[in-house]
Short mmCIF file of C-alpha atoms and ligand atoms in Angstrom, two decimals:
data_model
loop_
_atom_site.label_atom_id
_atom_site.label_comp_id
_atom_site.label_asym_id
_atom_site.label_seq_id
_atom_site.Cartn_x
_atom_site.Cartn_y
_atom_site.Cartn_z
CA MET A 23 123.26 114.81 137.98
CA ALA A 24 119.52 114.79 138.60
CA THR A 25 118.08 111.74 140.31
CA THR A 26 114.64 110.25 139.80
CA LEU A 27 112.97 107.55 141.87
CA ILE A 28 110.23 105.46 140.31
CA SER A 29 108.50 104.18 143.44
CA GLY A 30 105.74 101.81 144.38
CA GLY A 31 105.60 99.84 141.14
CA THR A 32 106.16 96.24 140.13
CA VAL A 33 109.42 95.88 138.23
CA VAL A 34 109.04 93.28 135.49
CA SER A 35 112.00 91.71 133.72
CA ALA A 36 112.34 88.81 131.29
CA ILE A 37 112.77 86.44 134.22
CA GLY A 38 110.35 87.65 136.87
CA ARG A 39 108.58 90.44 138.68
CA ARG A 40 108.84 91.98 142.10
CA ALA A 41 107.85 95.09 144.03
CA ALA A 42 110.83 97.44 143.75
CA ASP A 43 111.84 101.07 143.31
CA VAL A 44 114.05 102.18 140.43
CA LEU A 45 116.65 104.88 141.07
CA ILE A 46 117.86 106.84 138.05
CA ASP A 47 120.96 109.01 138.22
CA GLY A 48 121.42 111.17 135.15
CA GLU A 49 121.13 108.95 132.07
CA SER A 50 121.62 105.60 133.82
CA ILE A 51 119.90 103.24 136.20
CA ALA A 52 121.73 103.62 139.53
CA ALA A 53 119.96 100.99 141.61
CA ILE A 54 116.95 98.74 141.99
CA LEU A 55 115.88 99.10 145.60
CA ALA A 56 113.59 97.16 147.88
CA PRO A 57 110.35 99.16 148.19
CA GLY A 58 110.73 102.26 150.35
CA HIS A 59 114.45 101.77 151.01
CA ALA A 60 115.71 104.92 149.30
CA ALA A 61 115.33 106.97 152.48
CA ALA A 62 117.23 104.34 154.51
CA TYR A 63 120.24 104.94 152.26
CA GLY A 64 119.93 108.69 152.61
CA ILE A 65 118.72 109.17 149.07
CA THR A 66 116.50 112.18 148.46
CA PRO A 67 115.65 112.08 144.76
CA ASP A 68 115.08 115.27 142.82
CA THR A 69 111.95 113.77 141.28
CA VAL A 70 109.64 110.97 142.36
CA ILE A 71 107.39 109.18 139.90
CA ASP A 72 104.60 107.29 141.63
CA ALA A 73 104.16 103.91 139.94
CA THR A 74 101.75 102.43 142.47
CA GLY A 75 99.63 99.76 140.78
CA LYS A 76 101.74 99.93 137.64
CA TYR A 77 104.39 97.85 135.92
CA VAL A 78 107.88 99.28 135.49
CA VAL A 79 109.60 97.69 132.48
CA PRO A 80 112.56 98.47 130.21
CA GLY A 81 111.81 100.84 127.35
CA GLY A 82 110.84 98.95 124.21
CA VAL A 83 113.40 98.10 121.54
CA ASP A 84 111.98 97.96 118.00
CA ALA A 85 114.71 96.32 115.93
CA HIS A 86 113.02 96.70 112.54
CA VAL A 87 111.73 100.07 111.34
CA HIS A 88 111.96 102.04 108.08
CA MET A 89 111.80 105.82 108.39
CA SER A 90 111.96 107.78 105.10
CA LEU A 91 112.48 104.61 103.08
CA PRO A 92 112.37 105.13 99.31
CA PHE A 93 110.12 102.39 97.92
CA GLY A 94 108.06 101.98 94.75
CA GLY A 95 108.42 105.58 93.59
CA THR A 96 107.63 107.16 96.96
CA VAL A 97 109.11 107.45 100.46
CA SER A 98 107.72 105.99 103.70
CA ALA A 99 105.65 108.65 105.44
CA ASP A 100 107.39 108.86 108.81
CA ASP A 101 110.79 110.51 108.90
CA PHE A 102 113.21 110.14 111.83
CA ASP A 103 111.50 113.02 113.64
CA THR A 104 107.86 111.91 113.42
CA GLY A 105 108.66 108.20 113.51
CA SER A 106 110.88 108.26 116.59
CA ARG A 107 108.35 110.52 118.34
CA ALA A 108 105.58 108.02 117.61
CA ALA A 109 107.89 105.30 118.94
CA ALA A 110 108.24 107.23 122.21
CA TRP A 111 104.44 107.55 122.41
CA GLY A 112 104.37 103.77 122.20
CA GLY A 113 106.88 103.18 125.00
CA VAL A 114 109.71 102.43 122.59
CA THR A 115 113.04 104.04 123.50
CA THR A 116 115.33 102.45 120.90
CA ILE A 117 114.70 101.93 117.20
CA VAL A 118 116.94 100.16 114.72
CA ASP A 119 116.56 101.38 111.14
CA PHE A 120 118.52 100.51 107.99
CA ALA A 121 121.14 102.02 105.75
CA SER A 122 120.60 100.67 102.27
CA GLN A 123 123.19 99.74 99.67
CA THR A 124 121.72 98.79 96.29
CA VAL A 125 123.43 98.01 92.99
CA GLY A 126 126.28 100.35 92.17
CA LEU A 127 126.35 102.10 95.55
CA ASP A 128 129.20 102.27 98.05
CA VAL A 129 128.25 100.72 101.42
CA ARG A 130 130.09 103.24 103.57
CA GLU A 131 128.59 106.16 101.65
CA THR A 132 125.06 104.80 102.13
CA LEU A 133 125.68 104.49 105.87
CA ALA A 134 127.08 108.03 106.04
CA ALA A 135 124.03 109.33 104.17
CA ARG A 136 121.69 107.60 106.60
CA HIS A 137 123.60 109.09 109.53
CA ALA A 138 123.15 112.53 107.99
CA GLU A 139 119.39 111.98 107.65
CA ALA A 140 118.93 110.87 111.26
CA ALA A 141 121.38 113.13 113.08
CA GLY A 142 119.62 115.66 115.30
CA GLU A 143 116.18 114.37 114.28
CA CYS A 144 115.47 111.52 116.67
CA HIS A 145 113.48 111.68 119.89
CA VAL A 146 114.78 108.34 121.20
CA ASP A 147 118.02 106.45 120.66
CA TYR A 148 118.61 104.74 117.34
CA ALA A 149 120.96 102.35 115.59
CA PHE A 150 121.37 100.99 112.07
CA HIS A 151 121.49 97.68 110.29
CA GLN A 152 123.11 97.73 106.85
CA ILE A 153 121.28 96.39 103.80
CA ILE A 154 123.63 94.74 101.32
CA GLY A 155 122.11 94.73 97.83
CA ASP A 156 125.26 94.49 95.72
CA VAL A 157 127.83 91.91 96.76
CA ASN A 158 131.34 92.56 95.44
CA GLU A 159 134.88 92.84 96.81
CA GLU A 160 134.33 96.41 98.02
CA SER A 161 131.01 95.77 99.73
CA LEU A 162 132.37 92.64 101.43
CA GLU A 163 135.33 94.60 102.75
CA ALA A 164 132.97 97.34 103.91
CA MET A 165 130.90 94.80 105.87
CA THR A 166 133.94 93.93 107.96
CA TYR A 167 134.77 97.61 108.38
CA LEU A 168 131.27 98.41 109.66
CA VAL A 169 131.43 95.65 112.27
CA GLU A 170 134.88 96.68 113.48
CA ASN A 171 134.50 100.47 113.36
CA GLU A 172 130.94 101.69 112.96
CA GLY A 173 128.89 99.72 115.49
CA VAL A 174 126.85 98.22 112.67
CA THR A 175 126.90 94.50 113.32
CA SER A 176 123.99 93.10 111.33
CA PHE A 177 123.38 92.89 107.59
CA LYS A 178 120.09 92.46 105.84
CA MET A 179 119.66 90.77 102.49
CA PHE A 180 116.62 90.11 100.32
CA MET A 181 115.58 86.95 98.52
CA ALA A 182 112.64 89.04 97.26
CA TYR A 183 112.30 92.20 95.12
CA PRO A 184 114.35 91.26 91.99
CA GLY A 185 115.89 94.35 90.44
CA VAL A 186 115.65 96.36 93.67
CA PHE A 187 117.13 94.71 96.76
CA TYR A 188 117.36 91.10 95.52
CA SER A 189 120.48 88.98 95.92
CA ASP A 190 120.92 85.53 94.38
CA ASP A 191 122.06 82.50 96.37
CA GLY A 192 125.71 82.92 95.43
CA GLN A 193 125.76 86.53 96.53
CA ILE A 194 124.00 85.64 99.76
CA LEU A 195 126.49 82.87 100.45
CA ARG A 196 129.45 85.19 99.94
CA ALA A 197 128.03 87.81 102.30
CA MET A 198 127.22 85.12 104.87
CA GLN A 199 130.77 83.80 104.70
CA ASN A 200 132.01 87.32 105.37
CA ALA A 201 129.68 87.71 108.35
CA SER A 202 130.77 84.34 109.66
CA GLU A 203 134.35 85.69 109.78
CA SER A 204 133.51 89.00 111.46
CA GLY A 205 130.91 87.67 113.90
CA ALA A 206 128.06 89.67 112.38
CA LEU A 207 124.44 88.61 112.25
CA MET A 208 122.69 88.06 108.90
CA MET A 209 119.07 89.19 108.57
CA MET A 210 117.00 87.75 105.75
CA HIS A 211 113.85 88.80 103.97
CA ALA A 212 112.91 85.24 103.07
CA GLU A 213 110.52 85.09 100.14
CA ASN A 214 111.26 83.59 96.71
CA GLY A 215 111.02 86.82 94.70
CA ILE A 216 111.74 85.23 91.33
CA ALA A 217 108.75 82.90 91.62
CA ILE A 218 106.58 85.64 93.14
CA ASP A 219 107.20 87.88 90.12
CA VAL A 220 105.86 85.14 87.82
CA LEU A 221 102.69 84.82 89.90
CA VAL A 222 102.24 88.59 89.99
CA ALA A 223 102.51 88.87 86.19
CA GLN A 224 100.02 86.03 85.74
CA SER A 225 97.58 87.56 88.21
CA LEU A 226 97.67 90.97 86.55
CA ALA A 227 97.27 89.39 83.10
CA ALA A 228 94.16 87.59 84.37
CA GLY A 229 92.67 90.90 85.55
CA ASP A 230 93.15 90.07 89.22
CA THR A 231 94.43 93.47 90.25
CA ASP A 232 92.84 94.15 93.69
CA PRO A 233 94.99 94.52 96.82
CA LYS A 234 94.16 91.01 98.09
CA PHE A 235 96.04 89.48 95.15
CA HIS A 236 99.19 90.83 96.77
CA SER A 237 98.84 88.00 99.28
CA TYR A 238 97.64 85.35 96.83
CA THR A 239 100.76 85.90 94.71
CA ARG A 240 103.03 85.49 97.76
CA PRO A 241 101.90 82.05 99.02
CA GLU A 242 103.36 80.68 102.23
CA GLU A 243 105.25 78.01 100.27
CA LEU A 244 107.44 80.74 98.80
CA GLU A 245 108.15 82.10 102.29
CA SER A 246 108.97 78.68 103.74
CA GLU A 247 111.06 77.67 100.72
CA ALA A 248 113.18 80.80 101.02
CA THR A 249 113.44 80.36 104.79
CA HIS A 250 114.66 76.81 104.25
CA ARG A 251 117.17 77.93 101.63
CA ALA A 252 118.48 80.74 103.82
CA ILE A 253 118.98 78.30 106.69
CA LYS A 254 120.93 75.89 104.49
CA LEU A 255 123.08 78.66 103.05
CA ALA A 256 123.83 79.93 106.57
CA ARG A 257 124.89 76.46 107.60
CA VAL A 258 127.18 76.13 104.59
CA ALA A 259 128.65 79.53 105.50
CA GLY A 260 129.91 78.21 108.83
CA ASN A 261 126.64 78.31 110.81
CA VAL A 262 126.60 82.12 110.67
CA PRO A 263 123.86 83.49 112.96
CA LEU A 264 120.76 83.99 110.82
CA TYR A 265 117.73 86.09 111.74
CA ILE A 266 114.61 85.75 109.59
CA VAL A 267 112.61 88.97 109.56
CA HIS A 268 108.81 89.42 109.62
CA MET A 269 107.77 85.79 109.72
CA SER A 270 104.11 85.42 108.78
CA ALA A 271 103.42 81.76 108.07
CA SER A 272 103.20 78.39 109.82
CA GLU A 273 105.32 76.48 107.31
CA ALA A 274 108.16 79.00 107.51
CA LEU A 275 108.07 78.79 111.30
CA GLU A 276 108.41 75.00 111.04
CA GLU A 277 111.65 75.51 109.11
CA VAL A 278 113.01 77.71 111.89
CA SER A 279 111.92 75.27 114.56
CA ARG A 280 113.59 72.36 112.77
CA ALA A 281 116.84 74.33 112.39
CA GLN A 282 116.82 75.23 116.08
CA HIS A 283 116.32 71.59 117.05
CA MET A 284 119.39 70.81 114.95
CA GLY A 285 121.33 73.31 117.06
CA LEU A 286 121.77 75.88 114.28
CA ASN A 287 122.11 79.59 115.04
CA VAL A 288 118.74 80.49 113.56
CA PHE A 289 116.44 83.16 115.02
CA ALA A 290 113.24 84.78 113.83
CA GLU A 291 110.90 87.68 114.51
CA THR A 292 107.26 88.26 113.82
CA CYS A 293 105.24 91.49 113.89
CA PRO A 294 101.87 92.45 115.45
CA GLN A 295 100.17 92.60 112.04
CA TYR A 296 100.69 88.86 111.51
CA LEU A 297 99.24 88.10 114.95
CA TYR A 298 96.04 90.13 114.55
CA LEU A 299 95.28 91.04 110.93
CA SER A 300 94.18 88.81 108.05
CA ILE A 301 93.36 88.65 104.36
CA GLU A 302 89.64 88.27 105.05
CA ASP A 303 89.21 91.09 107.58
CA HIS A 304 91.71 93.58 106.17
CA LEU A 305 93.51 93.00 102.86
CA ALA A 306 90.33 91.84 101.08
CA GLN A 307 88.19 94.79 102.15
CA PRO A 308 86.04 96.15 99.30
CA GLY A 309 87.43 98.50 96.69
CA PHE A 310 90.93 99.77 97.30
CA GLU A 311 90.70 99.80 101.14
CA GLY A 312 92.82 96.69 101.43
CA ALA A 313 95.83 98.63 100.15
CA LYS A 314 96.34 99.87 103.71
CA TRP A 315 97.46 96.39 104.65
CA VAL A 316 99.74 95.58 101.70
CA CYS A 317 103.06 94.58 103.22
CA SER A 318 105.62 91.86 102.58
CA THR A 319 105.58 89.19 103.80
CA PRO A 320 101.81 89.49 103.35
CA LEU A 321 98.92 89.02 105.75
CA ARG A 322 97.64 85.43 105.72
CA SER A 323 94.21 83.79 105.89
CA LYS A 324 92.52 83.72 109.28
CA HIS A 325 91.09 80.32 108.36
CA GLU A 326 94.57 78.76 108.38
CA HIS A 327 96.73 78.22 111.46
CA HIS A 328 99.20 81.06 111.13
CA GLN A 329 98.15 83.33 113.99
CA LYS A 330 97.78 80.47 116.44
CA ASP A 331 101.15 79.07 115.41
CA LEU A 332 102.90 82.44 115.61
CA TRP A 333 101.66 82.97 119.17
CA LYS A 334 102.85 79.48 120.03
CA GLY A 335 106.18 80.24 118.37
CA LEU A 336 106.54 83.30 120.59
CA ARG A 337 105.84 81.22 123.69
CA MET A 338 108.30 78.51 122.61
CA ASN A 339 111.06 80.99 121.66
CA GLU A 340 110.99 79.76 118.05
CA LEU A 341 110.17 83.42 117.51
CA ALA A 342 112.54 85.37 119.72
CA VAL A 343 111.54 88.93 118.92
CA VAL A 344 108.54 91.06 118.03
CA SER A 345 109.36 93.99 115.75
CA THR A 346 107.00 96.14 113.71
CA ASP A 347 108.65 96.46 110.27
CA HIS A 348 107.21 99.98 110.61
CA CYS A 349 107.04 101.34 107.06
CA PRO A 350 103.99 103.60 106.75
CA PHE A 351 102.49 104.93 103.55
CA CYS A 352 99.47 107.21 103.32
CA MET A 353 96.53 106.15 101.19
CA LYS A 354 96.50 109.52 99.44
CA ASP A 355 99.26 109.87 96.82
CA GLN A 356 101.16 106.83 98.14
CA LYS A 357 99.11 103.60 98.39
CA GLU A 358 97.00 105.13 95.58
CA LEU A 359 99.89 104.54 93.18
CA GLY A 360 98.57 100.98 93.01
CA VAL A 361 94.93 101.63 92.08
CA GLY A 362 94.17 99.05 89.38
CA ASP A 363 97.50 97.26 89.91
CA PHE A 364 98.29 95.83 93.34
CA SER A 365 101.95 95.36 92.38
CA LYS A 366 102.36 99.15 92.39
CA ILE A 367 101.10 99.60 95.95
CA PRO A 368 104.06 100.57 98.15
CA ASN A 369 104.72 97.67 100.54
CA GLY A 370 104.46 98.46 104.20
CA MET A 371 102.33 99.51 107.15
CA GLY A 372 102.85 101.64 110.21
CA GLY A 373 102.94 100.27 113.72
CA VAL A 374 105.94 101.52 115.69
CA GLU A 375 103.57 103.20 118.15
CA HIS A 376 101.47 100.12 118.89
CA ARG A 377 103.78 97.15 119.39
CA MET A 378 103.92 97.30 123.19
CA GLU A 379 100.13 97.71 123.28
CA MET A 380 99.33 94.93 120.82
CA ILE A 381 101.70 92.41 122.41
CA TYR A 382 100.57 93.28 125.94
CA GLN A 383 97.13 92.30 124.66
CA GLY A 384 98.64 88.86 124.08
CA VAL A 385 99.35 88.74 127.82
CA VAL A 386 95.73 89.66 128.52
CA MET A 387 94.51 86.98 126.08
CA GLY A 388 96.67 84.35 127.77
CA GLU A 389 98.97 83.89 124.78
CA MET A 390 102.12 84.76 126.74
CA THR A 391 103.29 85.83 130.19
CA LEU A 392 104.04 89.35 131.32
CA GLU A 393 107.74 88.42 131.49
CA ARG A 394 107.66 87.08 127.94
CA TRP A 395 106.18 90.41 126.79
CA VAL A 396 109.23 92.18 128.22
CA GLU A 397 111.56 89.55 126.80
CA THR A 398 110.26 89.61 123.20
CA CYS A 399 109.74 93.37 123.00
CA CYS A 400 112.67 94.73 125.05
CA THR A 401 115.33 92.36 126.32
CA THR A 402 115.87 89.92 123.47
CA PRO A 403 115.95 92.51 120.67
CA ALA A 404 118.62 94.36 122.67
CA ARG A 405 120.71 91.22 123.19
CA MET A 406 120.11 89.95 119.65
CA PHE A 407 121.53 93.12 118.14
CA GLY A 408 124.23 93.96 120.67
CA LEU A 409 122.51 96.95 122.31
CA ASP A 410 124.33 96.26 125.54
CA LYS A 411 122.82 99.05 127.68
CA LYS A 412 119.26 98.60 126.45
CA GLY A 413 116.40 96.24 127.19
CA VAL A 414 117.03 95.71 130.92
CA LEU A 415 116.51 97.59 134.17
CA GLU A 416 119.84 96.98 135.86
CA PRO A 417 122.43 99.22 137.49
CA GLY A 418 124.56 100.75 134.76
CA ALA A 419 122.01 100.23 132.01
CA ASP A 420 120.61 103.25 130.20
CA ALA A 421 117.65 104.74 132.04
CA ASP A 422 115.14 103.80 129.35
CA VAL A 423 111.96 103.01 131.23
CA LEU A 424 108.31 102.41 130.45
CA VAL A 425 105.78 102.75 133.26
CA TRP A 426 102.77 100.73 132.14
CA ASP A 427 99.28 101.04 133.55
CA PRO A 428 97.51 97.67 133.43
CA ASN A 429 94.29 99.13 134.83
CA ASN A 430 93.72 101.46 131.92
CA THR A 431 92.86 100.88 128.26
CA THR A 432 94.07 102.19 124.92
CA LYS A 433 91.82 103.00 121.99
CA ILE A 434 93.72 102.95 118.73
CA GLY A 435 92.59 104.85 115.65
CA ILE A 436 93.08 107.94 113.55
CA ASP A 437 90.91 110.01 115.98
CA ASP A 438 92.19 108.24 119.09
CA LYS A 439 95.79 107.28 119.90
CA HIS A 440 97.68 107.92 116.67
CA HIS A 441 100.92 109.87 116.31
CA MET A 442 102.39 108.44 113.11
CA ALA A 443 102.53 110.51 109.91
CA MET A 444 99.94 108.47 108.08
CA ASP A 445 96.35 109.23 107.12
CA HIS A 446 94.90 106.02 108.50
CA SER A 447 95.62 103.49 111.23
CA SER A 448 96.52 99.87 110.55
CA TYR A 449 94.73 99.01 113.82
CA GLU A 450 91.72 101.32 113.50
CA GLY A 451 89.10 100.49 116.10
CA PHE A 452 91.28 98.23 118.24
CA GLU A 453 90.67 98.78 121.93
CA VAL A 454 93.24 97.04 124.10
CA ASP A 455 93.93 96.68 127.79
CA GLY A 456 96.84 98.51 129.34
CA LYS A 457 98.22 101.95 128.59
CA VAL A 458 101.53 103.72 128.22
CA ASP A 459 101.76 105.82 131.39
CA THR A 460 105.24 107.35 131.53
CA VAL A 461 108.17 106.95 129.16
CA ILE A 462 111.76 107.79 130.07
CA SER A 463 114.56 107.94 127.50
CA ARG A 464 118.09 107.98 128.97
CA GLY A 465 116.86 109.58 132.18
CA ARG A 466 114.59 112.11 130.56
CA VAL A 467 110.81 111.91 130.76
CA VAL A 468 109.41 112.07 127.22
CA VAL A 469 105.78 111.03 127.73
CA GLN A 470 103.75 111.73 130.89
CA ASN A 471 100.07 112.45 131.64
CA ASP A 472 99.12 111.86 127.99
CA THR A 473 101.45 114.68 127.05
CA TYR A 474 104.58 114.65 124.93
CA VAL A 475 107.45 116.37 126.70
CA GLY A 476 110.43 114.99 124.77
CA SER A 477 112.30 116.74 122.02
CA LYS A 478 113.83 116.23 118.64
CA GLY A 479 117.57 115.66 118.87
CA HIS A 480 117.50 113.99 122.29
CA GLY A 481 117.94 110.58 120.63
CA LYS A 482 121.52 109.53 120.00
CA PHE A 483 123.08 107.01 117.67
CA VAL A 484 124.06 103.85 119.52
CA LYS A 485 127.00 101.74 118.36
CA ARG A 486 126.16 98.08 118.69
CA GLY A 487 128.23 95.10 119.73
CA LEU A 488 127.83 91.55 118.47
CA ASN A 489 124.83 89.29 118.95
CA LYS A 490 124.84 88.08 122.57
CA TYR A 491 123.33 84.64 121.92
CA ILE A 492 126.40 83.41 120.03
CA HIS A 493 129.33 85.48 121.23
ZN1 ZN B 14 111.40 95.72 106.71
#
């Protein structure tokens, strides 16, 4: 097997940093060596990557992405090929996408179909969560089967989107009880979709049809109420581990914090868009521009406390993970479906390429430590979702490595760094400190010298174990 030595860098983990060299043998990390010690052990690597002045961190794990997701009469613009390639460009070496069971569908068939879509297409490793949108005897049985046989150990449900993905409280409780038995993790899109639909209808009837009304009809109360309800249902279902996705609002975060103080198994993620973007500066841009930033949960007002509180939540571990909820739609032919009616704008934005960059900027701004950047973007998502060989640089772990240059900068925008299959950038004009230098996926260099050298089909499906914070 070919050996690679990443020498001269500072290895950063979730718990500290030190000068060290990383030895890769084939697809795995073989050793972390004191600087310059490879020769003393008689090791002559086939390849040496000079990381002098750079950080050497685990490859990013993005636990929430949607490639080729059918939504609102269209399909998200990145497929597994383009989306996983953009992930690699962003220093992300594992993505977790979703198989989706909706009413009338067979869970195992939807998972098999998703496997068929992704097989041979991915540039980095991938795994799946399973969406459960129709709770019945068969789907409950299938949930157990997936945990025991398929390496799919987390299930996502929706309190939003009535008629599409929505489950009522009784259905959610039944699925949670099942997960409590099997040891699986429940993921929740926590927004009160029944109430939101009333507000949407009223807004449209009043002629308030611009993109910004997407946010005004999804007030934070309806996110925090659903978060609260999900927490209570999870407790009734035997304190099943619960993971709230894409948290955007202060009040919802308070619900999570309170549950954690009670000792409940409640976790949450946020996404870069909620830390940087706002109604005023983005969603409420003139004309139809704001459609670019229509996603659910929605962007919030910059005049409220959300961004400050979300950063604090990340520091305090109330928010354990940063994901992207990557779900890009082009303006042309896709977002445009909602001209004159914001409720018809496909929900989602692209960001899989920029998470490491945008959260590293939080380190630069003093919002979190370098170690916490690694923890929230690499290590915790791997442990949360049972990706046992990902998210750490340790002997025996997969050789997924990001060499990060802190002395460089990254300019984000459609004519700058932009490799996603969308006709605009959610972060157009952002210029951040730090830069992806070299990316290694299971021992293979995929990005180096601003050049893509990976290939479609290198990425493999990864079977996941159980959540490592409970089990
Ligand atoms: Zn999502």
